[in-house]
Short mmCIF file of C-alpha atoms and ligand atoms in Angstrom, two decimals:
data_model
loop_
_atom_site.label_atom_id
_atom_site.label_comp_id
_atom_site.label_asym_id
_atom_site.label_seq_id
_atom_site.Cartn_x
_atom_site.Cartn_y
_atom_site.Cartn_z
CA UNK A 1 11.25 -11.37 5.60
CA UNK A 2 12.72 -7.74 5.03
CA UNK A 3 16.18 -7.03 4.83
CA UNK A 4 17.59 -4.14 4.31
CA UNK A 5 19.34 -3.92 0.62
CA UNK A 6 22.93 -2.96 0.78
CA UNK A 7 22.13 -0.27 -1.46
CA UNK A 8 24.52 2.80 -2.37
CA UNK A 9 22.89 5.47 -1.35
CA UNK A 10 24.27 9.19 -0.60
CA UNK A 11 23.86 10.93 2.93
CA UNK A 12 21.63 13.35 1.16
CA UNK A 13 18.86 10.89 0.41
CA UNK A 14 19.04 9.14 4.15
CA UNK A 15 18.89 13.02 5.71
CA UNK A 16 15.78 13.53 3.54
CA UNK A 17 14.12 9.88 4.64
CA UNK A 18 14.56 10.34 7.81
CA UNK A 19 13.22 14.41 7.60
CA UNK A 20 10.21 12.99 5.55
CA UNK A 21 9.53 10.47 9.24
CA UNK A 22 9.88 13.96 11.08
CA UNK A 23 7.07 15.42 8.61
CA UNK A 24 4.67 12.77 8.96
CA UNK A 25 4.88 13.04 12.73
CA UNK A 26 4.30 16.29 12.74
CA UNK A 27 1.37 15.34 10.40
CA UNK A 28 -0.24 13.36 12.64
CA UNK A 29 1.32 9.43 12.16
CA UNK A 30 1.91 8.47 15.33
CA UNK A 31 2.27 4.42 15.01
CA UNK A 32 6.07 3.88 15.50
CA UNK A 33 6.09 0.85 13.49
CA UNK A 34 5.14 2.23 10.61
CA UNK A 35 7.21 5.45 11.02
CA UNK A 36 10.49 2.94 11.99
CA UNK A 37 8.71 1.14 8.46
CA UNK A 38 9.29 4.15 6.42
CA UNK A 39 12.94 5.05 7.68
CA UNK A 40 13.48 1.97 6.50
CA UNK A 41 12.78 1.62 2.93
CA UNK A 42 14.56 3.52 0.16
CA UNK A 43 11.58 4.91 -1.85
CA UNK A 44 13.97 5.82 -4.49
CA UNK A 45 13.73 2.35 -5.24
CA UNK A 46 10.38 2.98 -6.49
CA UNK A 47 11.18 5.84 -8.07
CA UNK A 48 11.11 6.95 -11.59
CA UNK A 49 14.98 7.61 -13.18
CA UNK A 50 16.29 11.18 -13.07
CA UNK A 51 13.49 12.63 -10.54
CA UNK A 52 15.80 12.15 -7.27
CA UNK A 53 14.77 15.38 -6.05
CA UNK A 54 11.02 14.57 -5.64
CA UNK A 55 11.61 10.88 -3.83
CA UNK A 56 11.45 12.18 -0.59
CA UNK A 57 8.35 15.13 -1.05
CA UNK A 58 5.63 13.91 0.56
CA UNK A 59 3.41 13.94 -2.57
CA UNK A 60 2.24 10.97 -5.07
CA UNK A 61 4.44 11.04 -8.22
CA UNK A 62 3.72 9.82 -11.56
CA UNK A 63 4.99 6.27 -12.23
CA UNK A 64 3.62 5.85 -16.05
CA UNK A 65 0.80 4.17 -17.68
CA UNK A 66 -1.59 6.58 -16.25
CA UNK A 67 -0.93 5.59 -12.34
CA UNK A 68 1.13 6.80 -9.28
CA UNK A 69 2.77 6.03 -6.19
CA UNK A 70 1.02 7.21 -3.48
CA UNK A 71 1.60 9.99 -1.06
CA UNK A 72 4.02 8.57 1.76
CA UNK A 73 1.37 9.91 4.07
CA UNK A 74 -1.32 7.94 2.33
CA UNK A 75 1.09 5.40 2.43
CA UNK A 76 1.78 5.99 6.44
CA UNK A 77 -1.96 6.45 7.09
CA UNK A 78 -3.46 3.40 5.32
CA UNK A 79 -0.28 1.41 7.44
CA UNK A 80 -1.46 2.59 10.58
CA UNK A 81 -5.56 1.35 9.99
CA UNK A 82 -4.08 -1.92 9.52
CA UNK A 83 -2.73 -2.56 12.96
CA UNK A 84 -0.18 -5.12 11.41
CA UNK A 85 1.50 -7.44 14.03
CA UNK A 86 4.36 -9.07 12.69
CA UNK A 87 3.95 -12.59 10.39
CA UNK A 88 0.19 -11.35 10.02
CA UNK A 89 -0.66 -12.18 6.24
CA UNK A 90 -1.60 -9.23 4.23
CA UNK A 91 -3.01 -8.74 0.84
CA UNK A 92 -2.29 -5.91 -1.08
CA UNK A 93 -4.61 -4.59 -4.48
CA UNK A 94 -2.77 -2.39 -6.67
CA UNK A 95 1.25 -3.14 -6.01
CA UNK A 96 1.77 0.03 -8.30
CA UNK A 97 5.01 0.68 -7.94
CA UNK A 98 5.91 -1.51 -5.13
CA UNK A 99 6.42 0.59 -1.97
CA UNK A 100 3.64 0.54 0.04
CA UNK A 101 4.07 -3.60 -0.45
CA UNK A 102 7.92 -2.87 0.60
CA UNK A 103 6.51 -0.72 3.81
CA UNK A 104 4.41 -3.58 4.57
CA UNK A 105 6.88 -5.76 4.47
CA UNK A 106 8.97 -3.82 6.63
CA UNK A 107 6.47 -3.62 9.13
CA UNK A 108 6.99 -7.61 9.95
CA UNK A 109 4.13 -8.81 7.35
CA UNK A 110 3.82 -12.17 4.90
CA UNK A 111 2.91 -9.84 1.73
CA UNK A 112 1.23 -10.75 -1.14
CA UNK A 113 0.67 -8.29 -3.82
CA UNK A 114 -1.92 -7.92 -6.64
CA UNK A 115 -1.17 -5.71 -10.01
CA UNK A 116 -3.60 -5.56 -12.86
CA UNK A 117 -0.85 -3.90 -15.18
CA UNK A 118 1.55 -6.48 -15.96
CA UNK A 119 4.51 -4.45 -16.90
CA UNK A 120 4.52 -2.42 -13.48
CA UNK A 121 4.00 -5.15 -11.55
CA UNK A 122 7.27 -6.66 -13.22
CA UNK A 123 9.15 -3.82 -12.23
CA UNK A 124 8.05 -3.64 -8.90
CA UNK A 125 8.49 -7.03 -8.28
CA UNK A 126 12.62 -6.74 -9.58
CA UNK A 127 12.78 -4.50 -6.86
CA UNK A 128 10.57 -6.47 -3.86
CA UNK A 129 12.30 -9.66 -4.27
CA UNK A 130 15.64 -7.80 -3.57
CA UNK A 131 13.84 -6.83 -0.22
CA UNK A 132 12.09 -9.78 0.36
CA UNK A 133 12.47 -13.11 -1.01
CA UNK A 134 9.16 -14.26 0.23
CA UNK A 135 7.07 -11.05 -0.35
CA UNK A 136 4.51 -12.77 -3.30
CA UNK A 137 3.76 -10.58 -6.15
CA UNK A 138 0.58 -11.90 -8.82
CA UNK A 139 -0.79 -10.16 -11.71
CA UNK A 140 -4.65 -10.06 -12.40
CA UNK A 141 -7.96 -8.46 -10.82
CA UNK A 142 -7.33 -7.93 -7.30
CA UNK A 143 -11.25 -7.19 -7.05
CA UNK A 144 -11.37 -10.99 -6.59
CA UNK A 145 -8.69 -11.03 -4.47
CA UNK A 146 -6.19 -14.10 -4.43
CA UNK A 147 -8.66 -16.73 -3.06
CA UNK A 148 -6.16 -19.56 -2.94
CA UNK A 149 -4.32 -17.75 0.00
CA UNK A 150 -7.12 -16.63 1.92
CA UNK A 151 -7.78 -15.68 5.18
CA UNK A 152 -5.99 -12.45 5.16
CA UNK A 153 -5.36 -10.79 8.50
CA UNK A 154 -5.66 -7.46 6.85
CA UNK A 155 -6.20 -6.37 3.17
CA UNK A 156 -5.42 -2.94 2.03
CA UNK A 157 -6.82 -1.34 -1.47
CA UNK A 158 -4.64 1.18 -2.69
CA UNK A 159 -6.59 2.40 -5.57
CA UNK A 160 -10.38 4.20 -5.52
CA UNK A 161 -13.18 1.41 -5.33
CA UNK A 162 -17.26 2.18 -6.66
CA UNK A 163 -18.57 -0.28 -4.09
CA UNK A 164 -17.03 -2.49 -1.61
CA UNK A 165 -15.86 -6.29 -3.11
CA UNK A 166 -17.50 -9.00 -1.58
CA UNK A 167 -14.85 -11.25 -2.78
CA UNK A 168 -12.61 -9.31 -0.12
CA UNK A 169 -14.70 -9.19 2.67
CA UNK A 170 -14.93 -13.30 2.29
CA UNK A 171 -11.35 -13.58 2.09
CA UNK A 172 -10.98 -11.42 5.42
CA UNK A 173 -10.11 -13.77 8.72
CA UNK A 174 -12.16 -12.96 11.84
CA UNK A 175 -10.67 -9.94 13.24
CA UNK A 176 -9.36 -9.04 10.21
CA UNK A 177 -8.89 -5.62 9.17
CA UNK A 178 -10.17 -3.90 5.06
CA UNK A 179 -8.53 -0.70 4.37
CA UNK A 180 -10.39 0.66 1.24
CA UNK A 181 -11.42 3.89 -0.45
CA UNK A 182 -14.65 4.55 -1.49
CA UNK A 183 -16.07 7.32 -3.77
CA UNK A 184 -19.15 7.71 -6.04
CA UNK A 185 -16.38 9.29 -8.07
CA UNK A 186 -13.78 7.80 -9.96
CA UNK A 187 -11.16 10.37 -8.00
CA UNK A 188 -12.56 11.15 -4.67
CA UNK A 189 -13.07 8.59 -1.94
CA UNK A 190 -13.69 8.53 1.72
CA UNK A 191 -11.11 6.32 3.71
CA UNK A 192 -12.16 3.08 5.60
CA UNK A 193 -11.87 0.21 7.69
CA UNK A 194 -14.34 -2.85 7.78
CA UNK A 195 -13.07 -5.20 10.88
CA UNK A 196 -14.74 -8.59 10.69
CA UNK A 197 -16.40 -9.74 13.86
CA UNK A 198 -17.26 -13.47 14.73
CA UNK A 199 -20.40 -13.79 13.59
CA UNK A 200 -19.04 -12.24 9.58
CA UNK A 201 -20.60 -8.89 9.96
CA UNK A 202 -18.36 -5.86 9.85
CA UNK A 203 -17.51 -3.04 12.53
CA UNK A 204 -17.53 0.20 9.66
CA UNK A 205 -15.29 2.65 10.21
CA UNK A 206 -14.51 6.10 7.97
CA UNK A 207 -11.54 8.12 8.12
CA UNK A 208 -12.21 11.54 6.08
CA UNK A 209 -11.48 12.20 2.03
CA UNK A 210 -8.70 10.50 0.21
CA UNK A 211 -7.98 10.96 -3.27
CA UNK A 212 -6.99 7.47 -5.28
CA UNK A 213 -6.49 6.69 -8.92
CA UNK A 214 -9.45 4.41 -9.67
CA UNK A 215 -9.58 1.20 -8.67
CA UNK A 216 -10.00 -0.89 -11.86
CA UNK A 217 -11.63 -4.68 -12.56
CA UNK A 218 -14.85 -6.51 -12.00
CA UNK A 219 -15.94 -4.81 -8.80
CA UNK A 220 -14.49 -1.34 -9.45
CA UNK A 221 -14.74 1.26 -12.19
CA UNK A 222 -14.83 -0.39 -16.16
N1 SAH B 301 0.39 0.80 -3.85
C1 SAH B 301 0.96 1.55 -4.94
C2 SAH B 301 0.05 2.67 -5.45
C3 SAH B 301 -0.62 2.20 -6.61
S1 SAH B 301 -1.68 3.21 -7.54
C4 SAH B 301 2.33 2.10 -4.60
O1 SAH B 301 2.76 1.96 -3.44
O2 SAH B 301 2.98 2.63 -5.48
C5 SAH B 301 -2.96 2.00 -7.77
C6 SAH B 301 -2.58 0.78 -8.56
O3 SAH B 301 -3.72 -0.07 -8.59
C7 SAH B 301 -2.22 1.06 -10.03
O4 SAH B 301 -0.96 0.54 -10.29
C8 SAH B 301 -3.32 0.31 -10.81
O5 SAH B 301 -2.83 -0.24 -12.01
C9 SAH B 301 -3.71 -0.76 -9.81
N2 SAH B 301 -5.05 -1.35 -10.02
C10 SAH B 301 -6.18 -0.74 -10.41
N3 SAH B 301 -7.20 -1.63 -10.44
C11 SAH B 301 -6.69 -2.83 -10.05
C12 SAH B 301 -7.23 -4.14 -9.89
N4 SAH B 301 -8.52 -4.41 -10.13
N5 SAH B 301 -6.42 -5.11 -9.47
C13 SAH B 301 -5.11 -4.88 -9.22
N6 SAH B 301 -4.54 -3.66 -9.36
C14 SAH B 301 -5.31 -2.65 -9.76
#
């Protein structure tokens, strides 16, 4: 379960938290969850040393071995298509830096997290089991998802995929919800949802252009 750390922080950075919430209203995010979700968590957490005056832009940011943490409104956005209710089980590909797994988290959800670079996902994970002693962090190809934990009530991709996985449509429960970029290019995708019905075909949603890092691994780009 979240908790919030009993971190040091100045004023500064909670005024400029809680004016990044006020900018991604005004952007559009509407779900109150995720927007309580994102007051919550200290991105500076997440945050590269020495670059406290970016932690709080609403743009992605460079985190080192070629990736990023995302844009807290891709962050907010990709949140909201999930429709998380609290203790739904989500699994997350590409844990990055950690803090769309920490939003997740403080949205009410059992998170488990996939990272194919082994020396971010240790430093995310320092960080996530600070926040949440149960959040579950695993390093390999999240293209084949993490089969031993499956159904998921909602899977989110946070890097660009070629195709859609099959192995994470299987490992979607009925009714559950895959948020996942798409793009016939490595670094431009189209946003969407797949929601599983009954019978295991999918509902197919889109939600406009989205720009990822790409998503790596047996199903994505080699
Ligand atoms: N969710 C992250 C953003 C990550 S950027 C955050 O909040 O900061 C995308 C991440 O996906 C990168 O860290 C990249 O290494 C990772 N990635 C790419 N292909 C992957 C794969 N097949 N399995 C797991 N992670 C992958």
């Amino acid at each position: 379960m979240f908790t919030n750390p009993s971190i040091s922080e100045s004023p500064v950075m909670a005024g400029r938290r809680n004016q990044l919430v006020a900018e991604l209203r005004q952007k559009g995010i509407a779900d109150e969850q995720v927007l309580q979700a994102i007051g919550r968590v200290p991105r500076q957490l997440f945050f590269p040393k020495d670059f406290e005056q970016f932690v709080y832009r609403d743009a992605p940011f460079p985190i080192g071995h070629g990736q990023t943490i995302s844009q807290p409104y891709t962050v907010a956005f990709q949140s909201q298509l999930l429709q998380i209710k609290p203790g739904d089980k989500v699994l997350e590909i590409g844990t990055g830096s950690g803090y769309q797994a920490a939003v997740l988290s403080a949205m009410g959800a059992r998170v488990y997290t996939i990272e194919t670079v082994l020396s971010l996902l240790k430093e995310a994970h320092k960080v996530l089991k600070i926040l949440d002693n149960q959040l579950q962090c695993f390093h390999g190809d999240g293209t084949l998802g993490l089969p031993a934990s499956a159904p998921y009530d909602a899977i989110i991709v946070t890097a660009g995929a070629p195709e859609l996985p099959k192995n994470l449509t299987d490992q979607l429960a009925v009714n559950g919800r895959l948020i996942i970029p798409i793009g016939d290019q490595p670094d431009s995708q189209t946003m969407y949802r797949f929601t599983k019905n009954a019978d295991g075909t999918f509902k197919k949603e889109s939600f406009g252009p989205f720009r990822f890092v790409p998503l790596k691994g047996k199903e994505g780009w080699n």
